[in-house]
Short mmCIF file of C-alpha atoms in Angstrom, two decimals:
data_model
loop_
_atom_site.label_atom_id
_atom_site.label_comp_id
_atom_site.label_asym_id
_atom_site.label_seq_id
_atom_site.Cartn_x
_atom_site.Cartn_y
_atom_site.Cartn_z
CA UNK U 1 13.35 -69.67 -8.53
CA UNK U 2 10.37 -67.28 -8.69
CA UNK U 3 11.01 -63.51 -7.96
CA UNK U 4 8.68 -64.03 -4.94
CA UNK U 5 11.01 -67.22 -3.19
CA UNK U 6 12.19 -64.54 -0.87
CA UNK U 7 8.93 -63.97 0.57
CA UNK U 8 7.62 -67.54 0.05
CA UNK U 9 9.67 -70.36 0.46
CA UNK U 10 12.56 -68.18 2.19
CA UNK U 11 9.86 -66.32 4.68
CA UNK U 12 11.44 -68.64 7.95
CA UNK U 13 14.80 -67.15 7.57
CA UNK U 14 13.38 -63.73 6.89
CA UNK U 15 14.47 -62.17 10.10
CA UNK U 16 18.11 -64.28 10.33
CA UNK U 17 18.59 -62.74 6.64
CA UNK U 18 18.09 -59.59 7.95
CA UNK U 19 19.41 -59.86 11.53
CA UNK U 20 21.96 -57.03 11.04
CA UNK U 21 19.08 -54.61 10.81
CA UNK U 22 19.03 -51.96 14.27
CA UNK U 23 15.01 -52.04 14.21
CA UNK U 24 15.55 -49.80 17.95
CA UNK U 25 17.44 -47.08 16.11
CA UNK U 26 14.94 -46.87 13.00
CA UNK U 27 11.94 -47.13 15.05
CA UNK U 28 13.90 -44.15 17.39
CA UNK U 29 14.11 -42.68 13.70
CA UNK U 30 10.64 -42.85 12.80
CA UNK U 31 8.99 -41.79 16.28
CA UNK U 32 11.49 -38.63 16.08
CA UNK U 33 10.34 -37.49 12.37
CA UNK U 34 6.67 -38.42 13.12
CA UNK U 35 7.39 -35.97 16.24
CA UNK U 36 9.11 -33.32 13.92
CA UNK U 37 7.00 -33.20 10.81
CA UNK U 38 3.43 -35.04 11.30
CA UNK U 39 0.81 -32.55 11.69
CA UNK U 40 -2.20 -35.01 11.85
CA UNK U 41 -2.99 -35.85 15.32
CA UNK U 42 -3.33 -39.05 14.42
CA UNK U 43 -1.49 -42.01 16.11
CA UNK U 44 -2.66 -44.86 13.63
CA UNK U 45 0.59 -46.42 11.27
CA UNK U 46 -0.18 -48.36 8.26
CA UNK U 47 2.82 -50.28 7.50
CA UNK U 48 2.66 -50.81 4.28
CA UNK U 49 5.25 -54.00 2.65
CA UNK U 50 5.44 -54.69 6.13
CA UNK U 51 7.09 -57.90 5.84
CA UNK U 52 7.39 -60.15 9.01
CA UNK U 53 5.90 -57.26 10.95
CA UNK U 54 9.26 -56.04 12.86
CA UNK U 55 8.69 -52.58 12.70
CA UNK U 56 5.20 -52.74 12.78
CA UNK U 57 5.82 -55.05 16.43
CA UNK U 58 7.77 -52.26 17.96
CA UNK U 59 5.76 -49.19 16.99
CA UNK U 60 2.88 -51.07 18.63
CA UNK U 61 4.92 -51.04 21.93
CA UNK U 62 5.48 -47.77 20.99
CA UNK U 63 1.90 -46.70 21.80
CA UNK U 64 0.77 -46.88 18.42
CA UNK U 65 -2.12 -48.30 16.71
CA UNK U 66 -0.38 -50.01 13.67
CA UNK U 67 -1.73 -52.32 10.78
CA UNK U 68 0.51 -54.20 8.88
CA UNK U 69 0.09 -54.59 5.20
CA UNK U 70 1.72 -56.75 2.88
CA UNK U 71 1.65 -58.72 -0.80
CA UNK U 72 2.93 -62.09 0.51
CA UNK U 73 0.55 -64.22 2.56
CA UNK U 74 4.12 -66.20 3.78
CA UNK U 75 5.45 -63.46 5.40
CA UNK U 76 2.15 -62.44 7.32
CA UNK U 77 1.99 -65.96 9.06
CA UNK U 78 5.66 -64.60 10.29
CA UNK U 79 4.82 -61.50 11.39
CA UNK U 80 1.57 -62.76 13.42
CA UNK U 81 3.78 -64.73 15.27
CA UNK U 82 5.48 -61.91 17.13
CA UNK U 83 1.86 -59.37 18.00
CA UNK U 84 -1.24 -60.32 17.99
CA UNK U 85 -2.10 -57.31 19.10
CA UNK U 86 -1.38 -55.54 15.55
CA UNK U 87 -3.66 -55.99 12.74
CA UNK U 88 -2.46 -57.37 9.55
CA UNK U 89 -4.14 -57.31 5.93
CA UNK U 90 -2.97 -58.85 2.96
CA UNK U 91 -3.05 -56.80 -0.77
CA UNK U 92 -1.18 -55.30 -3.11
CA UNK U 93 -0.02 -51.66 -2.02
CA UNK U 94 -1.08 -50.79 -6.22
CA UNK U 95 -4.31 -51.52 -4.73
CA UNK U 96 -4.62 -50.04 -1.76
CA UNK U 97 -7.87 -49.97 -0.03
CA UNK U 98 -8.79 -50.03 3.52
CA UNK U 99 -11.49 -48.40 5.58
CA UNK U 100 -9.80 -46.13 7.70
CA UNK U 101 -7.25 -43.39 6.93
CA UNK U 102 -3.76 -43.09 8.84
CA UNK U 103 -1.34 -40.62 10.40
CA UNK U 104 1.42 -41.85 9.23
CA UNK U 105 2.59 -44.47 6.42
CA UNK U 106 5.81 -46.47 6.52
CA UNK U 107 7.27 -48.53 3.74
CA UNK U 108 10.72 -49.80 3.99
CA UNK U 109 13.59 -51.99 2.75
CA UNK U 110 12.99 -50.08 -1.03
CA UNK U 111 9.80 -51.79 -1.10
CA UNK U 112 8.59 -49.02 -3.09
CA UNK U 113 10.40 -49.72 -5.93
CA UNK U 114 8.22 -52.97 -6.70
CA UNK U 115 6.19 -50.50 -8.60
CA UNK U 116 8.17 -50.60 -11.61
CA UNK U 117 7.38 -47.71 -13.60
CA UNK U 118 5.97 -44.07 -13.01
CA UNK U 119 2.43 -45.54 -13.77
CA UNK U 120 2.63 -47.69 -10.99
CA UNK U 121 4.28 -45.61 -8.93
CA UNK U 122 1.99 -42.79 -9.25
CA UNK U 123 -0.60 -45.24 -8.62
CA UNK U 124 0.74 -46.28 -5.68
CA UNK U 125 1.23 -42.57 -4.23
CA UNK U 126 -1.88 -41.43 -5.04
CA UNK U 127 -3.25 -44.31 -2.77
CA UNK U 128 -0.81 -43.35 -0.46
CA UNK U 129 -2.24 -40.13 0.13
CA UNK U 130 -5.57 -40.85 -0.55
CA UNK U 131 -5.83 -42.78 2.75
CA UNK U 132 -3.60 -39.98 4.58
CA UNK U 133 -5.51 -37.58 7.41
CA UNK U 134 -4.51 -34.37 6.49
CA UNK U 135 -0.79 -32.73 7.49
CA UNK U 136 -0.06 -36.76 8.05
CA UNK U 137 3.06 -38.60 6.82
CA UNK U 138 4.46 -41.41 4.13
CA UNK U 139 7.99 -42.11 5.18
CA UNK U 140 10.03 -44.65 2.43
CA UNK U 141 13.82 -45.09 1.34
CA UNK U 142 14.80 -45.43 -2.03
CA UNK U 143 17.83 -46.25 -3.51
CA UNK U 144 18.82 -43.67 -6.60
CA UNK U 145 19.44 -45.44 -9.84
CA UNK U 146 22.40 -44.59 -9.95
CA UNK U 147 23.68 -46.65 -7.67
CA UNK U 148 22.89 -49.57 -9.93
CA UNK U 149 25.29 -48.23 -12.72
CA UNK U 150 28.52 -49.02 -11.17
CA UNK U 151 27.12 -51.50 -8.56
CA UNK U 152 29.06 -53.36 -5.78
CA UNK U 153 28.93 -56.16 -3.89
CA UNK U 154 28.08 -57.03 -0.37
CA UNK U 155 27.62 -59.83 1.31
CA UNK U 156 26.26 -60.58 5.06
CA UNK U 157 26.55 -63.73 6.92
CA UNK U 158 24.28 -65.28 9.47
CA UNK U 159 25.67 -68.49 11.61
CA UNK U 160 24.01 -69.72 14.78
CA UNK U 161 23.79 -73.65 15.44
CA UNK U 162 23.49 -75.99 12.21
CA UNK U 163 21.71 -72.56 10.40
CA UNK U 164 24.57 -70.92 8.30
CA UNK U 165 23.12 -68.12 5.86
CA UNK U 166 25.20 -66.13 3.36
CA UNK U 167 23.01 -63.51 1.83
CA UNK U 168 24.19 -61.24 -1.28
CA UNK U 169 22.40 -59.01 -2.74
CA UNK U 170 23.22 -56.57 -5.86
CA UNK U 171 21.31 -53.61 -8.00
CA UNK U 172 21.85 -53.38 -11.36
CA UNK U 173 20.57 -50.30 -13.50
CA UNK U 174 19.02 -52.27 -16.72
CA UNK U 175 19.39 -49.16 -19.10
CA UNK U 176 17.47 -50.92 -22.00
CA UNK U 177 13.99 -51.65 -19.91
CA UNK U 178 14.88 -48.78 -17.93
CA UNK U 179 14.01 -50.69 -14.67
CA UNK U 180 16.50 -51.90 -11.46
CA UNK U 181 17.75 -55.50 -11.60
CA UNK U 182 18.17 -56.63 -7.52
CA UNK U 183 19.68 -59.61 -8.02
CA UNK U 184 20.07 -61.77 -4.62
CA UNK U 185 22.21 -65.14 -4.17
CA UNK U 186 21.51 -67.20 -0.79
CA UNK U 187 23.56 -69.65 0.64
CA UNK U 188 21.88 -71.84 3.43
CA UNK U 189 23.62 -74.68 4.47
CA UNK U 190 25.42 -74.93 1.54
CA UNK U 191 22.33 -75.04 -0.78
CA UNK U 192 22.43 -71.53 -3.54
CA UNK U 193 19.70 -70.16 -4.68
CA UNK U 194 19.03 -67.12 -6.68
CA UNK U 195 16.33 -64.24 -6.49
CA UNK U 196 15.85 -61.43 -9.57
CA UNK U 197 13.86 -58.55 -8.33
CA UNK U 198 12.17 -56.34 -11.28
CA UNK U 199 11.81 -52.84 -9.02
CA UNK U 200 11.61 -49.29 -10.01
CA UNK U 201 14.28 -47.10 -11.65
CA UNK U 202 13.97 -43.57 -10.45
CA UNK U 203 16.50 -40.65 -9.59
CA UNK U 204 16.09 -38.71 -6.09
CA UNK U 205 14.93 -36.05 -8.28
CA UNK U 206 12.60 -37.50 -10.08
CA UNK U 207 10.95 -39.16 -7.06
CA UNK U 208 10.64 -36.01 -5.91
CA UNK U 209 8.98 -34.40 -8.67
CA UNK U 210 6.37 -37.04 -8.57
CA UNK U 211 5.17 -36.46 -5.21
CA UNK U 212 4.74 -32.90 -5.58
CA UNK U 213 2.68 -33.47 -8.24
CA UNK U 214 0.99 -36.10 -6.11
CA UNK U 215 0.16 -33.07 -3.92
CA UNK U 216 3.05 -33.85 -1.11
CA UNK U 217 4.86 -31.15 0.44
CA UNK U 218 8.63 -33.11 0.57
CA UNK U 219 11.39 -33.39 2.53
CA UNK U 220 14.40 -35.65 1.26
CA UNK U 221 16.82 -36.57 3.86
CA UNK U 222 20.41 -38.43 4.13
CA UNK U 223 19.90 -42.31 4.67
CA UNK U 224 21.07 -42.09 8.45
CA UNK U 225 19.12 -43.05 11.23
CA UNK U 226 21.64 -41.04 13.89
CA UNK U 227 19.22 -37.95 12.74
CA UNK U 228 17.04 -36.31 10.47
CA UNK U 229 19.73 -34.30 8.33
CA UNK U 230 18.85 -32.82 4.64
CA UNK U 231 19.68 -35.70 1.76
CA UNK U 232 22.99 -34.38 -0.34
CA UNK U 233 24.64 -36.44 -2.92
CA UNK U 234 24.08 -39.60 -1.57
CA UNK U 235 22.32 -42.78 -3.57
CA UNK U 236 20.56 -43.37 -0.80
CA UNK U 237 17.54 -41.28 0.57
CA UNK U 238 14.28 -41.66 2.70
CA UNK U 239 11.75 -39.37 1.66
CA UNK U 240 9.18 -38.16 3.96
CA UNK U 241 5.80 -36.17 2.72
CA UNK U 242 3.62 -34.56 4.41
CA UNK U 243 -0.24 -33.92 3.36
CA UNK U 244 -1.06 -30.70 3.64
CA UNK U 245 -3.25 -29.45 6.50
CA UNK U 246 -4.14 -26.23 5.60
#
């Protein structure tokens, strides 16, 4: 298998992988931190790796004005399915390029880490706010690579009708290419098959370093969608930086 099967060939089951996912209480998250920190004015989302468009669909009922933007052509006929009313455009987030600027941008489930190095990802922020209005937002989680050094496993099931789904994924902190190994085994209906994921290996801090020097103001907070508390110690952060507006 391709690194891409689980956005090609496995984009049907995309949302039954996933179905443990609370999209109300994230979306409850992000409306509440655009509230708090975005300074914009602006009510336009770009959601950028945006997958089958779940997030992007409730924002929209939200009362915003969201385009969806993502690498894999696959997962766009998904997410077209569910709002026609939101606008979707395919590209490469490296590349980043569309005619209007945004309040806020999203990008979620670690997509972030696809860029692989601090080349890309610098590349990739500087795009990021680039197409920001001024005092707006990029909101991402990240996983600390840390977390890939003494790694466990966890495994989440999916069973409704003949469709039985056993998805496992893993990180694993490659120390010699200095990148993050995701590593994902599916069982469906029996059949296995097996995803490897090159992403991005980065510490909180040095995530954060980067995006100052992208010009971000930054605030790091815990991986908990109850509320918007400071990050800690945890591996796990989401990262939201402002533009400034002054």
């Amino acid at each position: 298998m391709n690194k891409e099967t689980f956005y090609t060939r496995l984009a049907k089951y995309y949302d039954r992988i996933y179905h443990y996912i609370d999209y109300d209480k994230q979306v409850d998250f992000f409306v509440n931190v655009i509230r708090k920190f975005n300074k914009s004015g602006s009510n336009k989302i770009l959601d950028v790796a945006c997958g089958t468009g779940t997030h992007a669909d409730f924002l929209q009922k939200r009362g915003f004005e969201v385009t969806g933007f993502d690498i894999s052509n696959e997962m766009l006929e998904e997410a077209k399915k569910k709002n026609s009313n939101v606008k979707f455009v395919l590209g490469d987030m490296k590349k980043l390029k569309m005619k209007e600027k945004s309040g806020t941008i999203i990008c979620f489930f670690t997509s972030i880490l696809y860029n692989k190095n601090r080349d890309e990802m610098k590349k990739t922020l500087s795009g990021f706010y680039s197409h920001l209005e001024k005092g707006g937002l990029v909101i991402f989680d990240v996983v600390d690579k840390s977390i890939g050094i003494n790694h466990k496993t966890e495994e989440y099931k999916y069973e409704r009708g003949d469709l039985k789904i056993i998805f496992i994924p893993q990180w694993i902190y490659n120390k010699k290419e200095n990148v993050m190994d995701l590593e994902i085994d599916f069982f469906i209906n029996g059949e296995k098959l097996h995803d490897h994921h090159v992403m991005g290996a980065f510490s909180i801090d040095e995530l954060k370093k980067m995006l100052k020097e992208t010009g971000f103001e930054v605030f790091v907070l815990e991986k908990n969608f109850n509320s918007a508390k400071k990050h800690r110690s945890e591996k796990k952060a989401i990262f939201v930086c402002r533009k400034p507006y002054m």
